[in-house]
Coordinates of C-alpha atoms and ligand atoms in Angstrom, one line a residue:
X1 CA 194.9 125.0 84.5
X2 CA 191.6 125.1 86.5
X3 CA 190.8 122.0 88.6
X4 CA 187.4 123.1 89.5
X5 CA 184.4 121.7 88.3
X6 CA 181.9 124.5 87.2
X7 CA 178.4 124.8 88.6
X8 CA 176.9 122.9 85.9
X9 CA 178.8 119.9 86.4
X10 CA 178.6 119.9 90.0
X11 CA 174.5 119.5 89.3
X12 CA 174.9 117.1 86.8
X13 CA 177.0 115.1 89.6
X14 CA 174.9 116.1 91.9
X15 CA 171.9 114.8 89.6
X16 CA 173.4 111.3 88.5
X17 CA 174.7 110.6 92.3
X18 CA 171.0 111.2 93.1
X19 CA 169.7 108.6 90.4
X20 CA 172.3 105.9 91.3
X21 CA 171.3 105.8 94.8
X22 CA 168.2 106.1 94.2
X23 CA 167.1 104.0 91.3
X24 CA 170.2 101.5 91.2
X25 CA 171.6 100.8 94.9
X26 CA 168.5 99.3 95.8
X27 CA 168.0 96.8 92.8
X28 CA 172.0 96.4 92.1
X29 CA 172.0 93.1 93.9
X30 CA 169.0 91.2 92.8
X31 CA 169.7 92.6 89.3
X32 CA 173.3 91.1 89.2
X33 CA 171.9 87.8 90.5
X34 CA 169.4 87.9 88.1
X35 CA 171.5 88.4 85.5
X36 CA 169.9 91.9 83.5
X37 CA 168.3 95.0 84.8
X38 CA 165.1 96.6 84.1
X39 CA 164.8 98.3 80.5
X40 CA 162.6 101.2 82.3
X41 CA 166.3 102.5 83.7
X42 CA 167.3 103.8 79.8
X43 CA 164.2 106.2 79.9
X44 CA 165.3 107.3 83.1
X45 CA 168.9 108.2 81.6
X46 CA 167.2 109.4 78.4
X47 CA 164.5 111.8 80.7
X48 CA 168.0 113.3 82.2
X49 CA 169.8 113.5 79.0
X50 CA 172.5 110.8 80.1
X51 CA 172.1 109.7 77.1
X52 CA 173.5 112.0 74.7
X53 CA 175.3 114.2 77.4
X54 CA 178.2 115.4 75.3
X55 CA 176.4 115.4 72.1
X56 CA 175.6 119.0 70.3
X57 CA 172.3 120.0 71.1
X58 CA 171.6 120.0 67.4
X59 CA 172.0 116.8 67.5
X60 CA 169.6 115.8 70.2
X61 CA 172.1 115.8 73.0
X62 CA 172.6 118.1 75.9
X63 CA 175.6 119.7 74.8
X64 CA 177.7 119.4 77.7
X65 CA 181.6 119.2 77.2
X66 CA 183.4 115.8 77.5
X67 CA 184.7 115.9 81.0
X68 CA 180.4 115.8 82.3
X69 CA 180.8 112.7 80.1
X70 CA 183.6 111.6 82.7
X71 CA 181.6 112.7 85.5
X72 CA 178.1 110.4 84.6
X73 CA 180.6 107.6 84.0
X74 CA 182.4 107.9 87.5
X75 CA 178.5 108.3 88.9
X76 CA 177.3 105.3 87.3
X77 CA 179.8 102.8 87.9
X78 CA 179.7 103.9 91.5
X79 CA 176.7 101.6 91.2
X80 CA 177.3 99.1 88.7
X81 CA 179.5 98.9 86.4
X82 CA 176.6 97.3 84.0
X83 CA 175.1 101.0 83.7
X84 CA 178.9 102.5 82.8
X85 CA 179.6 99.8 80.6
X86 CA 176.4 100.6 78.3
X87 CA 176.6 104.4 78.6
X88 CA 180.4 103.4 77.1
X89 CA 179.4 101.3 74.2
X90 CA 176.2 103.9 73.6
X91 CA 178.2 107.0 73.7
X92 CA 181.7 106.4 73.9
X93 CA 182.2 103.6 71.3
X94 CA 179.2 104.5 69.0
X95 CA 177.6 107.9 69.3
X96 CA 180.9 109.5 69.4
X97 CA 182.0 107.4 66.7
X98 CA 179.6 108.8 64.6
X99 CA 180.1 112.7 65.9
X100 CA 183.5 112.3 64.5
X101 CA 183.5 110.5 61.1
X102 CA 179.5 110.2 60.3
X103 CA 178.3 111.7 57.4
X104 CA 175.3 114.4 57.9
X105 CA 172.4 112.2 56.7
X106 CA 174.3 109.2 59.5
X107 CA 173.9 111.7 61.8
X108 CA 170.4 112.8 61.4
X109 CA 169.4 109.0 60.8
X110 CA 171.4 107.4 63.9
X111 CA 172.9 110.2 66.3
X112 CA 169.8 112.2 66.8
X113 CA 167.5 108.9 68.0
X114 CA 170.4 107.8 69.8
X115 CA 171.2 111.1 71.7
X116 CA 167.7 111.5 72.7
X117 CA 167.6 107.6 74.2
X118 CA 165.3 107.1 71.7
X119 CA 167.3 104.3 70.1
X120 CA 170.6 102.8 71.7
X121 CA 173.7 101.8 69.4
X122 CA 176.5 99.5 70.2
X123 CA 179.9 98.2 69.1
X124 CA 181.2 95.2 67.1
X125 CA 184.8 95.1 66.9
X126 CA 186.2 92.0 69.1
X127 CA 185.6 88.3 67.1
X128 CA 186.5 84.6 68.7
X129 CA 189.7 84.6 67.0
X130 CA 190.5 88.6 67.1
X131 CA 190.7 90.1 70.2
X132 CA 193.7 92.5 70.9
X133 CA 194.7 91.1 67.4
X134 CA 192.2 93.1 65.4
X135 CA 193.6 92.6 62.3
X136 CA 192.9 88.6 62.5
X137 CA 189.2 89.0 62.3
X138 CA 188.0 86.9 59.4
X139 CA 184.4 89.2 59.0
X140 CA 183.7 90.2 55.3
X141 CA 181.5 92.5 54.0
X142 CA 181.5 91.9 49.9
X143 CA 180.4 95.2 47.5
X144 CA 177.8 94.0 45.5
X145 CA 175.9 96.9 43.6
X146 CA 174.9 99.5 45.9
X147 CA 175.0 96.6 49.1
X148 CA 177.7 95.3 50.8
X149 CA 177.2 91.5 52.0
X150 CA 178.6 91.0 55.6
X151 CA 179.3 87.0 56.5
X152 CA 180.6 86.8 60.0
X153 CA 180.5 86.6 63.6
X154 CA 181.3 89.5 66.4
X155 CA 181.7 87.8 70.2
X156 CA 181.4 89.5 73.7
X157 CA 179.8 92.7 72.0
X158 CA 178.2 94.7 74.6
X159 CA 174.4 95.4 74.8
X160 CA 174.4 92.6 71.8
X161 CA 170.7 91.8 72.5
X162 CA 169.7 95.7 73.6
X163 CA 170.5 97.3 70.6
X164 CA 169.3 98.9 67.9
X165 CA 172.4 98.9 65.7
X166 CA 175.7 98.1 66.0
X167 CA 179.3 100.6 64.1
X168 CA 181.0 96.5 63.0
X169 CA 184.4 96.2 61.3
X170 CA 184.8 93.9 58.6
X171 CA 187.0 93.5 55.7
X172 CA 186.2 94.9 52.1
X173 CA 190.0 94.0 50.8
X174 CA 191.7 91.0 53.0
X175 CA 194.8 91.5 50.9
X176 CA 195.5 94.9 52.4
X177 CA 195.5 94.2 56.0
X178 CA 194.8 97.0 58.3
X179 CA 193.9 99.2 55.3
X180 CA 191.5 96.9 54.2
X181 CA 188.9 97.2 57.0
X182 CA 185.7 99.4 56.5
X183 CA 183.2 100.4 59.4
X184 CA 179.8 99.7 58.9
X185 CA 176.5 100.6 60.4
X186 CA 174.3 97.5 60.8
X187 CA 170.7 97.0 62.1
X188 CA 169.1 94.9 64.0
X189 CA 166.1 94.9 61.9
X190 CA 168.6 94.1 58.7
X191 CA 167.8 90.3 57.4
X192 CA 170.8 87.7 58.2
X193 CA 171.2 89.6 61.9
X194 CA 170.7 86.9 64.7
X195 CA 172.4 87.6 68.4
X196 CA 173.0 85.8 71.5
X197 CA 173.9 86.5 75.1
X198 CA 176.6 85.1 76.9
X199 CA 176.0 83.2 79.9
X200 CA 177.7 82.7 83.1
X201 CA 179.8 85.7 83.0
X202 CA 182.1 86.2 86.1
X203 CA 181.2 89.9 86.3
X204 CA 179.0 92.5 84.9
X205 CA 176.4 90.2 85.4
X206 CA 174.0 92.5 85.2
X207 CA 175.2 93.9 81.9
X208 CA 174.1 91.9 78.1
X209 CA 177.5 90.5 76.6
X210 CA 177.5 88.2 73.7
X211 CA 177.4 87.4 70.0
X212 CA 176.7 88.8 66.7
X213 CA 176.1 86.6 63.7
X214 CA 176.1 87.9 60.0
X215 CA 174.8 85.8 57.4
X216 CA 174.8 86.9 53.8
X217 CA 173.2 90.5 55.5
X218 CA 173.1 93.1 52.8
X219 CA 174.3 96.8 54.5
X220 CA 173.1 99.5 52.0
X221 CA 176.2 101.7 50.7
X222 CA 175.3 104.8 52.2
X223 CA 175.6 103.0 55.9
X224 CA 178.9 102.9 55.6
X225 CA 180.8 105.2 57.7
X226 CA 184.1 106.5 56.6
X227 CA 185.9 106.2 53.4
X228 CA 186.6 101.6 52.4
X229 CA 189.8 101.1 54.2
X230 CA 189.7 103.8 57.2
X231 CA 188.0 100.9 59.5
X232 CA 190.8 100.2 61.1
X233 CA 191.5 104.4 62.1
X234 CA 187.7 104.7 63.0
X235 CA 187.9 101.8 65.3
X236 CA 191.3 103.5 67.3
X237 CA 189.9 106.5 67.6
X238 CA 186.5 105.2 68.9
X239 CA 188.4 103.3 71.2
X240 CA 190.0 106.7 72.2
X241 CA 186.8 107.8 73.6
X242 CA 185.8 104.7 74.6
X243 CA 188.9 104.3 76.9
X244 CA 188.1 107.5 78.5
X245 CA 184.5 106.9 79.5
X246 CA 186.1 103.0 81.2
X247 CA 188.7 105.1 82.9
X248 CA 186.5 107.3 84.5
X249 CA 184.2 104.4 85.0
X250 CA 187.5 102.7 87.4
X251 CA 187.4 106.0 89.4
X252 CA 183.8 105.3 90.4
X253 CA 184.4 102.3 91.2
X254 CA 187.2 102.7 93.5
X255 CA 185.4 105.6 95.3
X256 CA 182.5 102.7 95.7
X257 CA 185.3 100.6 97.3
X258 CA 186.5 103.2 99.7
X259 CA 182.9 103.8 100.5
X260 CA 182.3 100.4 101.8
X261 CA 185.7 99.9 103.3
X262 CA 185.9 103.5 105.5
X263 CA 182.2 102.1 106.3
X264 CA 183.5 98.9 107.7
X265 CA 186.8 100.0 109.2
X266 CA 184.5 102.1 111.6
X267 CA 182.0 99.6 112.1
X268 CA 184.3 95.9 113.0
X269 CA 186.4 95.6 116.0
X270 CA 189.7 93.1 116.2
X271 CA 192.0 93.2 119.4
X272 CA 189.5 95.9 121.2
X273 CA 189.7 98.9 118.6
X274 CA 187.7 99.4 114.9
X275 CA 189.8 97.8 112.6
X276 CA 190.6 100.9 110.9
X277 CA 193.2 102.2 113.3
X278 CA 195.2 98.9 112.6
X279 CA 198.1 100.2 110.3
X280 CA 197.9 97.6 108.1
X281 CA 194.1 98.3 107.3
X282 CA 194.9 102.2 107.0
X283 CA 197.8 101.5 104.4
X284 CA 195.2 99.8 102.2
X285 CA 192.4 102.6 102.6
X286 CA 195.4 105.0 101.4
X287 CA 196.4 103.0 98.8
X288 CA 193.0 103.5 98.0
X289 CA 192.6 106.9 98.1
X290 CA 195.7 107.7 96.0
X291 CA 194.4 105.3 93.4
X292 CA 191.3 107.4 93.1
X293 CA 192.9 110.7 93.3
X294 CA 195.6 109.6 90.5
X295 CA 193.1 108.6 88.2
X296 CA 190.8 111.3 88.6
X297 CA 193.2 113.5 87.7
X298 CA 194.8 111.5 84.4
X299 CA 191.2 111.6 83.1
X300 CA 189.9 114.7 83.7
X301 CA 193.3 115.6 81.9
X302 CA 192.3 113.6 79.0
X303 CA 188.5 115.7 78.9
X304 CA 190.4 118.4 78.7
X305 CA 192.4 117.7 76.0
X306 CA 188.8 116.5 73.7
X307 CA 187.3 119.6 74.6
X308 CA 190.3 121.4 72.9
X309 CA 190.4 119.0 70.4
X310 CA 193.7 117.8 70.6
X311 CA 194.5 113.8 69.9
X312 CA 194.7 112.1 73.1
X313 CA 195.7 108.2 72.2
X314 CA 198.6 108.3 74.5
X315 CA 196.9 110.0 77.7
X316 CA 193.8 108.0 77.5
X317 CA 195.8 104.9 76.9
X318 CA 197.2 105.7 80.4
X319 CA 194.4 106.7 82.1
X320 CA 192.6 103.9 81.1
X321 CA 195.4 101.5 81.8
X322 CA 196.3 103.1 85.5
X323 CA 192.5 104.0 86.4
X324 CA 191.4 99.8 85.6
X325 CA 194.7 98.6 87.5
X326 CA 193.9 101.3 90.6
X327 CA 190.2 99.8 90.6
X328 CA 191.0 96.1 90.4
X329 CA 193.3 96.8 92.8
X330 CA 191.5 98.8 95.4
X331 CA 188.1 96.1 94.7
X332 CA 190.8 93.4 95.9
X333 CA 191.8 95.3 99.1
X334 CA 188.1 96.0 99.9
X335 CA 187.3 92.3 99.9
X336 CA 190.5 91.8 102.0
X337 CA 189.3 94.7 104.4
X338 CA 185.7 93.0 104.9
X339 CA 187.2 90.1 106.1
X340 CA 184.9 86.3 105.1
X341 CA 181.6 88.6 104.9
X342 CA 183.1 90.3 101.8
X343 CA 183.5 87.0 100.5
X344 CA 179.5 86.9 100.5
X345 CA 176.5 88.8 99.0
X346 CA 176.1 90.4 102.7
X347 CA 178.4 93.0 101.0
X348 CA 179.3 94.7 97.8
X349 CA 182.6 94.5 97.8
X350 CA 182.5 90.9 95.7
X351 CA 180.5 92.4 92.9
X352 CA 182.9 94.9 93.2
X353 CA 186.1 93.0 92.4
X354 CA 183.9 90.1 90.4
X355 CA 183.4 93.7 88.0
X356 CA 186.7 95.6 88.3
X357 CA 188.3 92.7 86.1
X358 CA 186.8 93.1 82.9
X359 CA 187.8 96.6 82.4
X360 CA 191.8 95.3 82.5
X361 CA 190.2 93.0 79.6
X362 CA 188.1 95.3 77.5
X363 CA 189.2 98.3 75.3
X364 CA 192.7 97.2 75.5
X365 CA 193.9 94.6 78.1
X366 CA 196.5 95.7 80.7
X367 CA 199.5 94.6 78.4
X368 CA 198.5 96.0 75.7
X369 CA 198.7 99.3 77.2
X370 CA 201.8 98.5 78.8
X371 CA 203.0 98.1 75.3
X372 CA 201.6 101.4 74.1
X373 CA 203.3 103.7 76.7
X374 CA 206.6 102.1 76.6
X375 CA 206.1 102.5 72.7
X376 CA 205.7 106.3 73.3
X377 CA 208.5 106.3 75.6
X378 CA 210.9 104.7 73.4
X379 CA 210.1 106.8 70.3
X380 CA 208.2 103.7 68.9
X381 CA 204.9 105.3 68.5
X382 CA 204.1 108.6 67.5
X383 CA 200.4 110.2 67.0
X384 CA 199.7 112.6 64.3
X385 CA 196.1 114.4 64.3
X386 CA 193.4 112.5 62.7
X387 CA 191.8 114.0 59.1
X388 CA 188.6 114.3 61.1
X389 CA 189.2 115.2 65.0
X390 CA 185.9 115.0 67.5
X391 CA 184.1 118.5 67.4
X392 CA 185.9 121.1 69.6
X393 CA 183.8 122.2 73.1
X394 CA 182.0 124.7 72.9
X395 CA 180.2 123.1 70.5
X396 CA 179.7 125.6 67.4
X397 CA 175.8 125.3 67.0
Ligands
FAD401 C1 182.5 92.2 79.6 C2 183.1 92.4 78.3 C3 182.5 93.3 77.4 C4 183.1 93.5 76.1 N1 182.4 94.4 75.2 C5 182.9 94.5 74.0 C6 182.2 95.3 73.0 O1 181.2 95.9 73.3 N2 182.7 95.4 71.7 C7 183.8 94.7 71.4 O2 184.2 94.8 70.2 N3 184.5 93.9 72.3 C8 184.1 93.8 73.5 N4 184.8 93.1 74.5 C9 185.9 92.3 74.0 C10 187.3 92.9 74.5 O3 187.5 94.1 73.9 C11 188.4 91.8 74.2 O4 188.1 90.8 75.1 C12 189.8 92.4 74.4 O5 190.1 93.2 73.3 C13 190.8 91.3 74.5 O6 190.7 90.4 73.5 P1 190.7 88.8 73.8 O7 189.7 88.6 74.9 O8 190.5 88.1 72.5 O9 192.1 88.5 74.4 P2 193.5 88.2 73.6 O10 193.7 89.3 72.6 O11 193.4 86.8 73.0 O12 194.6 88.2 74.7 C14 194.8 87.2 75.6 C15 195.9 87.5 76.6 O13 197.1 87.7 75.8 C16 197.7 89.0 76.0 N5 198.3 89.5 74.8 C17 197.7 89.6 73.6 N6 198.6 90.1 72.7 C18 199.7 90.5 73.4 C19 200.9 91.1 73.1 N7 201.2 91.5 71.9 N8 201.9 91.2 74.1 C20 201.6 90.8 75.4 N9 200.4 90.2 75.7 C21 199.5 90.1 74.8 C22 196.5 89.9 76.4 O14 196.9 91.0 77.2 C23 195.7 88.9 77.3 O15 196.2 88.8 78.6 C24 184.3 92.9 75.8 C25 184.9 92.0 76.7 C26 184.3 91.8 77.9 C27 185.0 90.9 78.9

């Protein structure tokens, strides 16, 4: 067991810390009011292969193992959680998606493009009336020669208006259930595509969230990923990476929090002494700090177990689960530890918490994962390898 982080990783910390303060921490705020951030950002990632970081070189990506993935997640959310949140649908939810069950030609066609920044891919899974429900969606896609016609809607998709194509579930056979669901790979450019944003979020603001809408939209057979009926797999297992890159997301975020609050301890006076060395504040900056320690650790556990490629559902689950809970948590306390000027823009610390709270929602919601790991526990729910696993790290070029 090795805790250390190797040279490259510490530069590609190093790097990404760099960028965020840099190129976010002064915009963040006007950005979140504003509701969107400037495009030019994704050609920053792309020119520092964020894009694509733990993507085979052959591929267009930089080839780094899973846990740098971790480490540009914890950077990035440090600043936003908008910029984590699309590097999580881009590569967690869709690029790794199609590492793992794309077909060559899929590959070449979407991976490479998307690796390189050149194109960005999403996720449409969630629908108005299926949520943590997936099996209630009511999307169709019909064979009909060598098309399938999708008819449905997708809501609170991420980047819905950014990108160029979405992996979306749908049913081929209704009558099956869970086995009935296929995965699809849909364009923007297809006819019968429409989108639209979601306004008035409570957080994320600066992130795109909204809907999809399918009408009579005719995907060509070959964009199909995976077999007719392994939608339902493909969507758990992307969720398996996609739950890793949110958990290591929370970690940022709470070291943002303890940022702020150590900040402020030093810096505001009560009853003649910084308001740090009142117990009660220290309890909370420790609460803190064991949150981000906790988490940290659960998730570069999980890396560790993709680079090996070993099936992680349970361990990401928790980290996921434990990292958003720490997070929420800690973004609370910091607004508490400000005092009335964290309840204002004068202060990060209510973006903070306005953001920590969709990330107990999304990619699971805190109950569901409760219901996972008791599952586990109880000898419920037991996790066989997938047929097709993410590549092993070191890649084999
Ligand atoms: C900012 C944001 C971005 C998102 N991005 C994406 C995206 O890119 N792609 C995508 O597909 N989706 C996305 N989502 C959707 C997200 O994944 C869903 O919101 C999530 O799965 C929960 O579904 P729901 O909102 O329909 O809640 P519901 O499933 O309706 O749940 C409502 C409440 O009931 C609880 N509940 C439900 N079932 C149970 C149960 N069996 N036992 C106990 N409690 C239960 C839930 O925990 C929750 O508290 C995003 C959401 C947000 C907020």
């Amino acid at each position: 067991m090795n805790f250390d982080f190797t040279t490259e990783q510490e530069i590609l910390r190093k790097t990404v810390r760099q960028f965020v303060d840099d190129e976010i921490m002064p915009h963040i705020a006007k950005w979140d009011a504003a509701g969107s951030f400037d495009t030019s950002i994704w050609s920053r990632l792309a020119e520092l292969g964020l894009m694509g970081v733990c993507v085979p070189e052959k591929y267009g990506g930089s080839g780094m193992d899973y846990n740098a993935l971790a480490i540009v997640c914890e950077e990035l959310e440090r600043g936003d959680t908008a910029f984590r949140t699309a590097v999580s649908v881009h590569i967690g939810l869709n690029s790794m998606t199609l590492m793992q069950w794309g077909t060559e030609a899929q590959k070449q066609q979407y991976l490479v493009p998307q690796a390189k920044g050149v194109r960005i891919g999403a996720f449409g899974l969630t629908e108005p009336g299926a949520g943590s429900d997936v099996a209630a969606m009511t999307t169709t896609a019909i064979r009909d020669g060598d098309c399938y016609v999708l008819n449905g809607q997708k809501t609170w998709i991420s980047l819905c208006d950014i990108a160029d194509h979405f992996i979306v579930f749908a049913y081929t056979d209704k009558a099956k259930k869970h086995h009935g669901i296929s995965a699809f790979i849909v364009e923007r450019s297809m006819v019968g595509f429409t989108s639209k944003a979601i306004k008035g979020k409570y957080g994320i603001r600066a992130g795109n969230t909204g809907e999809l809408f399918f009408e009579d939209l005719r995907i060509p057979v070959e964009n199909r990923l995976g077999e007719e009926g392994e939608g339902f797999k493909i969507a758990m297992s992307a969720l398996d990476n996609g739950r890793f890159t949110v958990a290591a997301g929370a970690v940022g975020l709470i070291q943002a929090c303890l940022e702020a609050s150590v900040k402020y301890c030093h810096e505001r006076e009560t009853f003649g002494k910084p308001i740090g060395e009142h117990q009660l504040v220290g309890q909370m900056i420790a609460k803190m700090e064991a949150g981000y320690q906790m988490s940290r650790l659960l998730v570069y556990r999980v890396g560790e177990l993709k680079n090996k490629g070993i099936r992680n559902t349970r361990e990401t689950s928790l980290a996921k689960w434990q990292a958003c809970d720490f997070a929420n948590k800690a973004a609370d306390d910091a607004l508490q530890i400000h005092g009335a000027y964290g309840y204002s823009d004068d202060y990060p610390v209510a973006r903070y918490l306005r953001n920590s709270k969709a990330p107990v929602i999304y990619e699971g919601t805190r109950e569901i994962h409760t219901i996972m790991q008791a599952d586990y526990v109880l000898g419920r729910r037991n996790d066989k390898p997938l047929a097709k696993m993410l590549p092993k790290w070191p890649f084999d070029e």
